[in-house]
Amino acid sequence: TESTDYGTTYTKLNLMPGTTIVVTSFYICPTNKKKVVLVGSSINERDQMLFVSTDEGSSFQRQSISFTPDTLVFHPKEEDKLLAYCKEGRLFASTDLGRKWTLLQERVTKDRVFWSVAVVDLDPDLVHMEMQDSNGGYLYVTCLIQNCSDKMVTTQFLGKIDHNSLLVQDDYIFVKVTTGNRTKHYVSYRRNKFVQMRFPKYSLPKDVQIVSTDENQVFLALQEWYQSDTYNLYQSDPKGVYYSIVLENVRSTKQPEENVLIDILEVRGIKGVFLANQKINGKVTTLITYNKGRDWEPLAPPATDMNGKPITCKKPDCHLHLHLRWADNPYVSGTVHTKDSAPGLIMGAGNLGSKLVEYKEEMYITSDCGKTWRQVFEEEHHILYLDHGGVIVAIKDTSIPLKILKFSIDEGQTWTIHNFTSTSVFVDGLLSEPGDENLVMTVFGHISYRSDWELVKVDFRQSFPRQCAESDYDSWQLTDLQGEKCIMGQERTFRKRKDAAFCIKGKSYTSALTTQPCQCTEKDFTCDYGFEWSYIEGKRCFADFWYDPDSPPEECHLGQNYESSTGYRKMVSNLCEGGLNKQQSAKQHNCPLLPPKGLQISIKGQMLAVAPGDDITFVVHQEQGDTSSTKYQVDLGDGVRAIYQNLTVTDEPIQHRFENPGVYKVTVKTENMAGHDEATMYIQVTAPLQEVHLEVVPIARKNHEVNLTAVVLPTEANLTIFYWWIGDNLQPSLTLQNSLLTRFPETGEVSVSVQASNGRSMVQDTRTVQVYDNFQVIPLSFSSNLDQLNPNIPEWREDIGQVVTKILAKITGVPQESLVTVVKPGLPTAADLYVLPLDSKQDKRSVFVDKVHVILLVYVLILPGYHGAAGGPGVWALAVIFLISIIATGTFILYKFKRKLPGSRNIYAQMHNEKEQEMTSPVNHSEDTQHIIQGNHSGVVLSINSRELHSYLSS
């Protein structure tokens, strides 16, 4: 429904006759309020639609859309142009009030889309936006709504910016870039190139919030490295580059949505007036400035309370303090109320005393811009200004239902109570029709928590019999708390309605009356960049310890002139003329030929590790020094060299490809007649890693050294870092070599992982190691014909080890879980046989026997079904000789065979000491173990002495 008579009657809007429409949001054009756009969907069809009206809702045109808009933004000057932002990051544009839509871009950041600014941007169809690139970084780009393809998007800031940092406001564009733990803020003034914003050298900002950008100056709040719940206020030069502090420790509050609210309020209606809550040692006090931060003073308390009784508290421990927070409900005002068309009128909630008290919210009002105050209520009220502040409406801020409101037509001198409804309602908010001159308001609320909203119209037009004439106004002159009339270089006079004049100000009312420039005095100047106020010998500006006032600026070029700062600069937007000039004594200097300083070289995209053949763009930046007469020698490290002139001025890119893997030292040397500088960076050119294999013995002895080895593919990979995780330790050991010596302090199963990283990729492998207090290791060697078939890869070694383990377990009868064969890398082929204890207790029939030194085992191994290297089928026989050397005691031996089987293909030999000992079985503790050789295999036992061993092995 809609009303065109201030809520007297309402008419149903017929969007789609016979169909129920769910309206999700509506938008009214800010420049032409006849144009209304509703966003909704049909319950039956479930499709999204726009309903557009150009006649204040008398008729609507339905327009189907293929997306769900989250926000619609009208062009500030051309109301037929719309931007639609979708939750998934897609941005659409329309030039005909929603009839046709064009997808501009995807991956756009919400609330970081801005229409062109008149006068500053040449093309009205330009759109500024922050968008995500294919690598996940964020860029500041612009495009025209007629063609915004990837090829037509223009990147306005070289390099990536922080997410959610783009801000386009008036003449300025702001972005920030974080590298490591340092954040740099950049500004573009009137669309010129971006320049780093210069704060005091050791401010080290954690966060920056823009307060205002009007009057050709940036006013911002900056949280420094040592602050947690306060910010400092800074003012800039006209270009927004150099900043000087104006107030420290302004209170801040962090909202649940990560938004930060700072207790700074610009008083609307009179430029240069701000209120701020300063927090020092936990004590919050309210200050006011009339000259945009140069001077701050506490608010003077009223002489009497609301009942006319004298105030008991006295200065300096008694001042007025106001809550400067915003309202959570968008339909009720905050705690301090100002209006552009009501200059000097400020109404707010607070208390008297030495500090601001959170639970005290008495209401105070001033009609002379903060010089004198009056108390009007003992509790906080919602406030609404009507008719340029000619009517002030107040409704108590309470959780109980109400039926009365209060209003004043004499700027809070007297208040009238009005019953706006016969039934008490819970007030949810106050609304007024657009326009400062309006005298009709709406109270909306609910009778009970389960009821629908109730709308109550209150019309104050009947309270005034006529329109105001010129004789109904008085004039008043703006002064600060000291009575000074010259503020910001001029005297300003305003007019207001006389208290006894009961008339309507109306649409044609203007508040400003006259302005008169003043002669410049000391109060019209503030501290320049690099200077701070000192109160030791009066209020004077002194240079900070880190700043040299006579040093030439960075943009100073040979042949130009510059002025060394006197410590003072005239405040931006100050209109004083003649009189004192604190800048007059500034010395004139010729710009010297400055040596290059702060030379830096980087890669676009910040990658220092690249693949062979990648396209690389080098960027050279020079912080200080003359660039017009400077030569730059560039050496890319692979034989390519070049000389450039004005390299950092022209922003000429250096593009190159490194074809071969390796480390390349890229050097830029710059030199002019005054000096030289050099910058170096190392580029790692390496192919991505494919695989890593962890070589580690599966069995280890407690507290004995174990070697871990990582084999990386491709084998020619360079510049690899290895991360070793052992057990449950989350802190890895790092090595540049592919091996690590370690010890396992506890028995049991230990997981070992290695990650190999070369800057381009990372691969991982994991192995498990069994740690024992004691076990036996028997070296094994093989006949040389096995080496011809050894590809020396981990999989082959694992397979051979498993085959040998199975054979030995089968032949000896030792349980397979007690034997582990580990084939070693490299040639000749060798292995270690690990014999593990069967249990924790040794018994009489131990598998280990002392004083046996050498067992020679010769075995012919048949591997059926093997396909050779040539790929042909067949069965091959591999003669494997295991030489088992027992050096220590406790060696495992074969069972003593007591018979010779015919057709022997297997020969077992054992070497005895000179005094032959009977051999006992190391296996199953049963007599059945004599049958450990099965199938077609047969064996024979040969006895030889030690002197015969060498000749036997040779044959």
PDB file of C-alpha atoms in Angstrom, residues 732-862:
ATOM      1  CA  PRO A 732      58.646 -30.232  12.739  1.00  0.00           C
ATOM      2  CA  SER A 733      62.394 -30.365  12.303  1.00  0.00           C
ATOM      3  CA  LEU A 734      63.594 -28.491   9.209  1.00  0.00           C
ATOM      4  CA  THR A 735      66.569 -29.434   7.052  1.00  0.00           C
ATOM      5  CA  LEU A 736      67.983 -28.390   3.721  1.00  0.00           C
ATOM      6  CA  GLN A 737      69.439 -31.883   3.255  1.00  0.00           C
ATOM      7  CA  ASN A 738      67.248 -34.838   2.400  1.00  0.00           C
ATOM      8  CA  SER A 739      68.264 -36.759   5.505  1.00  0.00           C
ATOM      9  CA  LEU A 740      67.960 -36.492   9.266  1.00  0.00           C
ATOM     10  CA  LEU A 741      69.537 -38.392  12.159  1.00  0.00           C
ATOM     11  CA  THR A 742      67.189 -38.986  15.063  1.00  0.00           C
ATOM     12  CA  ARG A 743      66.545 -41.217  18.066  1.00  0.00           C
ATOM     13  CA  PHE A 744      63.372 -42.790  19.393  1.00  0.00           C
ATOM     14  CA  PRO A 745      63.249 -42.562  23.202  1.00  0.00           C
ATOM     15  CA  GLU A 746      60.302 -44.952  23.720  1.00  0.00           C
ATOM     16  CA  THR A 747      59.468 -48.426  22.478  1.00  0.00           C
ATOM     17  CA  GLY A 748      56.394 -49.042  20.381  1.00  0.00           C
ATOM     18  CA  GLU A 749      55.035 -47.884  17.041  1.00  0.00           C
ATOM     19  CA  VAL A 750      56.170 -44.427  15.852  1.00  0.00           C
ATOM     20  CA  SER A 751      54.832 -42.591  12.802  1.00  0.00           C
ATOM     21  CA  VAL A 752      57.385 -40.620  10.779  1.00  0.00           C
ATOM     22  CA  SER A 753      56.354 -38.138   8.053  1.00  0.00           C
ATOM     23  CA  VAL A 754      58.331 -35.935   5.722  1.00  0.00           C
ATOM     24  CA  GLN A 755      57.111 -33.021   3.633  1.00  0.00           C
ATOM     25  CA  ALA A 756      59.248 -31.707   0.799  1.00  0.00           C
ATOM     26  CA  SER A 757      58.619 -28.137  -0.354  1.00  0.00           C
ATOM     27  CA  ASN A 758      60.330 -26.033  -2.984  1.00  0.00           C
ATOM     28  CA  GLY A 759      58.099 -22.947  -3.014  1.00  0.00           C
ATOM     29  CA  ARG A 760      56.083 -24.190  -5.962  1.00  0.00           C
ATOM     30  CA  SER A 761      54.632 -27.338  -4.452  1.00  0.00           C
ATOM     31  CA  MET A 762      54.669 -29.633  -1.448  1.00  0.00           C
ATOM     32  CA  VAL A 763      54.549 -33.455  -1.289  1.00  0.00           C
ATOM     33  CA  GLN A 764      54.475 -35.849   1.658  1.00  0.00           C
ATOM     34  CA  ASP A 765      55.200 -39.443   2.602  1.00  0.00           C
ATOM     35  CA  THR A 766      54.689 -41.319   5.883  1.00  0.00           C
ATOM     36  CA  ARG A 767      56.247 -44.487   7.306  1.00  0.00           C
ATOM     37  CA  THR A 768      55.841 -46.405  10.542  1.00  0.00           C
ATOM     38  CA  VAL A 769      58.827 -47.533  12.651  1.00  0.00           C
ATOM     39  CA  GLN A 770      58.691 -50.264  15.307  1.00  0.00           C
ATOM     40  CA  VAL A 771      60.980 -49.446  18.229  1.00  0.00           C
ATOM     41  CA  TYR A 772      62.316 -52.303  20.425  1.00  0.00           C
ATOM     42  CA  ASP A 773      64.680 -52.573  23.343  1.00  0.00           C
ATOM     43  CA  ASN A 774      66.567 -55.441  21.674  1.00  0.00           C
ATOM     44  CA  PHE A 775      66.615 -57.412  18.423  1.00  0.00           C
ATOM     45  CA  GLN A 776      69.091 -59.052  16.043  1.00  0.00           C
ATOM     46  CA  VAL A 777      70.315 -57.724  12.693  1.00  0.00           C
ATOM     47  CA  ILE A 778      71.806 -60.136  10.163  1.00  0.00           C
ATOM     48  CA  PRO A 779      73.370 -58.627   6.997  1.00  0.00           C
ATOM     49  CA  LEU A 780      72.436 -60.333   3.754  1.00  0.00           C
ATOM     50  CA  SER A 781      74.184 -60.114   0.379  1.00  0.00           C
ATOM     51  CA  PHE A 782      73.093 -61.426  -2.990  1.00  0.00           C
ATOM     52  CA  SER A 783      74.754 -62.910  -6.067  1.00  0.00           C
ATOM     53  CA  SER A 784      75.794 -60.336  -8.654  1.00  0.00           C
ATOM     54  CA  ASN A 785      73.326 -61.478 -11.317  1.00  0.00           C
ATOM     55  CA  LEU A 786      70.530 -59.943  -9.194  1.00  0.00           C
ATOM     56  CA  ASP A 787      72.057 -56.485  -9.732  1.00  0.00           C
ATOM     57  CA  GLN A 788      71.270 -56.657 -13.423  1.00  0.00           C
ATOM     58  CA  LEU A 789      67.571 -56.760 -12.563  1.00  0.00           C
ATOM     59  CA  ASN A 790      67.628 -54.160  -9.772  1.00  0.00           C
ATOM     60  CA  PRO A 791      65.922 -50.899 -10.924  1.00  0.00           C
ATOM     61  CA  ASN A 792      66.797 -49.316  -7.558  1.00  0.00           C
ATOM     62  CA  ILE A 793      63.313 -48.032  -6.806  1.00  0.00           C
ATOM     63  CA  PRO A 794      61.479 -48.323  -3.450  1.00  0.00           C
ATOM     64  CA  GLU A 795      58.684 -50.534  -4.727  1.00  0.00           C
ATOM     65  CA  TRP A 796      61.107 -53.167  -6.097  1.00  0.00           C
ATOM     66  CA  ARG A 797      63.114 -53.221  -2.872  1.00  0.00           C
ATOM     67  CA  GLU A 798      59.942 -53.655  -0.823  1.00  0.00           C
ATOM     68  CA  ASP A 799      58.774 -56.546  -3.000  1.00  0.00           C
ATOM     69  CA  ILE A 800      62.146 -58.344  -2.841  1.00  0.00           C
ATOM     70  CA  GLY A 801      62.247 -57.865   0.939  1.00  0.00           C
ATOM     71  CA  GLN A 802      58.801 -59.420   1.302  1.00  0.00           C
ATOM     72  CA  VAL A 803      59.785 -62.424  -0.891  1.00  0.00           C
ATOM     73  CA  VAL A 804      62.952 -63.067   1.124  1.00  0.00           C
ATOM     74  CA  THR A 805      61.039 -62.762   4.407  1.00  0.00           C
ATOM     75  CA  LYS A 806      58.430 -65.288   3.292  1.00  0.00           C
ATOM     76  CA  ILE A 807      61.080 -67.779   2.112  1.00  0.00           C
ATOM     77  CA  LEU A 808      63.098 -67.523   5.306  1.00  0.00           C
ATOM     78  CA  ALA A 809      59.997 -67.851   7.435  1.00  0.00           C
ATOM     79  CA  LYS A 810      58.941 -70.901   5.444  1.00  0.00           C
ATOM     80  CA  ILE A 811      62.361 -72.552   5.541  1.00  0.00           C
ATOM     81  CA  THR A 812      63.170 -71.810   9.169  1.00  0.00           C
ATOM     82  CA  GLY A 813      59.711 -72.007  10.673  1.00  0.00           C
ATOM     83  CA  VAL A 814      60.247 -68.668  12.411  1.00  0.00           C
ATOM     84  CA  PRO A 815      56.938 -66.731  12.483  1.00  0.00           C
ATOM     85  CA  GLN A 816      56.845 -64.253   9.635  1.00  0.00           C
ATOM     86  CA  GLU A 817      55.912 -61.378  11.954  1.00  0.00           C
ATOM     87  CA  SER A 818      59.284 -61.886  13.707  1.00  0.00           C
ATOM     88  CA  LEU A 819      61.289 -61.437  10.493  1.00  0.00           C
ATOM     89  CA  VAL A 820      61.710 -58.256   8.484  1.00  0.00           C
ATOM     90  CA  THR A 821      63.973 -58.021   5.450  1.00  0.00           C
ATOM     91  CA  VAL A 822      64.993 -54.540   4.331  1.00  0.00           C
ATOM     92  CA  VAL A 823      66.731 -54.334   0.950  1.00  0.00           C
ATOM     93  CA  LYS A 824      69.097 -51.362   0.930  1.00  0.00           C
ATOM     94  CA  PRO A 825      69.216 -48.727  -1.844  1.00  0.00           C
ATOM     95  CA  GLY A 826      72.065 -48.810  -4.311  1.00  0.00           C
ATOM     96  CA  LEU A 827      74.316 -51.499  -5.768  1.00  0.00           C
ATOM     97  CA  PRO A 828      75.485 -54.133  -5.109  1.00  0.00           C
ATOM     98  CA  THR A 829      72.184 -55.431  -3.815  1.00  0.00           C
ATOM     99  CA  ALA A 830      72.284 -55.959  -0.077  1.00  0.00           C
ATOM    100  CA  ALA A 831      69.802 -56.314   2.733  1.00  0.00           C
ATOM    101  CA  ASP A 832      69.422 -56.522   6.497  1.00  0.00           C
ATOM    102  CA  LEU A 833      67.404 -59.237   8.155  1.00  0.00           C
ATOM    103  CA  TYR A 834      65.798 -58.111  11.401  1.00  0.00           C
ATOM    104  CA  VAL A 835      64.947 -60.872  13.850  1.00  0.00           C
ATOM    105  CA  LEU A 836      62.467 -59.627  16.421  1.00  0.00           C
ATOM    106  CA  PRO A 837      61.871 -61.120  19.871  1.00  0.00           C
ATOM    107  CA  LEU A 838      58.899 -63.454  20.033  1.00  0.00           C
ATOM    108  CA  ASP A 839      57.874 -62.174  23.452  1.00  0.00           C
ATOM    109  CA  SER A 840      59.307 -60.330  26.399  1.00  0.00           C
ATOM    110  CA  LYS A 841      60.544 -63.458  28.189  1.00  0.00           C
ATOM    111  CA  GLN A 842      63.336 -65.790  26.969  1.00  0.00           C
ATOM    112  CA  ASP A 843      62.826 -69.478  27.626  1.00  0.00           C
ATOM    113  CA  LYS A 844      65.036 -72.546  27.352  1.00  0.00           C
ATOM    114  CA  ARG A 845      64.265 -73.166  23.698  1.00  0.00           C
ATOM    115  CA  SER A 846      65.215 -69.660  22.605  1.00  0.00           C
ATOM    116  CA  VAL A 847      65.454 -68.987  18.931  1.00  0.00           C
ATOM    117  CA  PHE A 848      68.834 -67.458  19.550  1.00  0.00           C
ATOM    118  CA  VAL A 849      71.980 -69.527  20.170  1.00  0.00           C
ATOM    119  CA  ASP A 850      75.382 -68.233  21.260  1.00  0.00           C
ATOM    120  CA  LYS A 851      78.756 -68.856  19.661  1.00  0.00           C
ATOM    121  CA  VAL A 852      77.534 -69.506  16.080  1.00  0.00           C
ATOM    122  CA  HIS A 853      79.514 -67.154  13.848  1.00  0.00           C
ATOM    123  CA  VAL A 854      78.642 -67.705  10.198  1.00  0.00           C
ATOM    124  CA  ILE A 855      75.865 -69.465   8.328  1.00  0.00           C
ATOM    125  CA  LEU A 856      76.052 -69.658   4.576  1.00  0.00           C
ATOM    126  CA  LEU A 857      72.741 -70.129   2.846  1.00  0.00           C
ATOM    127  CA  VAL A 858      72.566 -70.762  -0.864  1.00  0.00           C
ATOM    128  CA  TYR A 859      69.081 -70.796  -2.341  1.00  0.00           C
ATOM    129  CA  VAL A 860      67.746 -70.872  -5.888  1.00  0.00           C
ATOM    130  CA  LEU A 861      64.720 -68.573  -6.046  1.00  0.00           C
ATOM    131  CA  ILE A 862      62.059 -69.266  -8.650  1.00  0.00           C
TER     132      ILE A 862
END
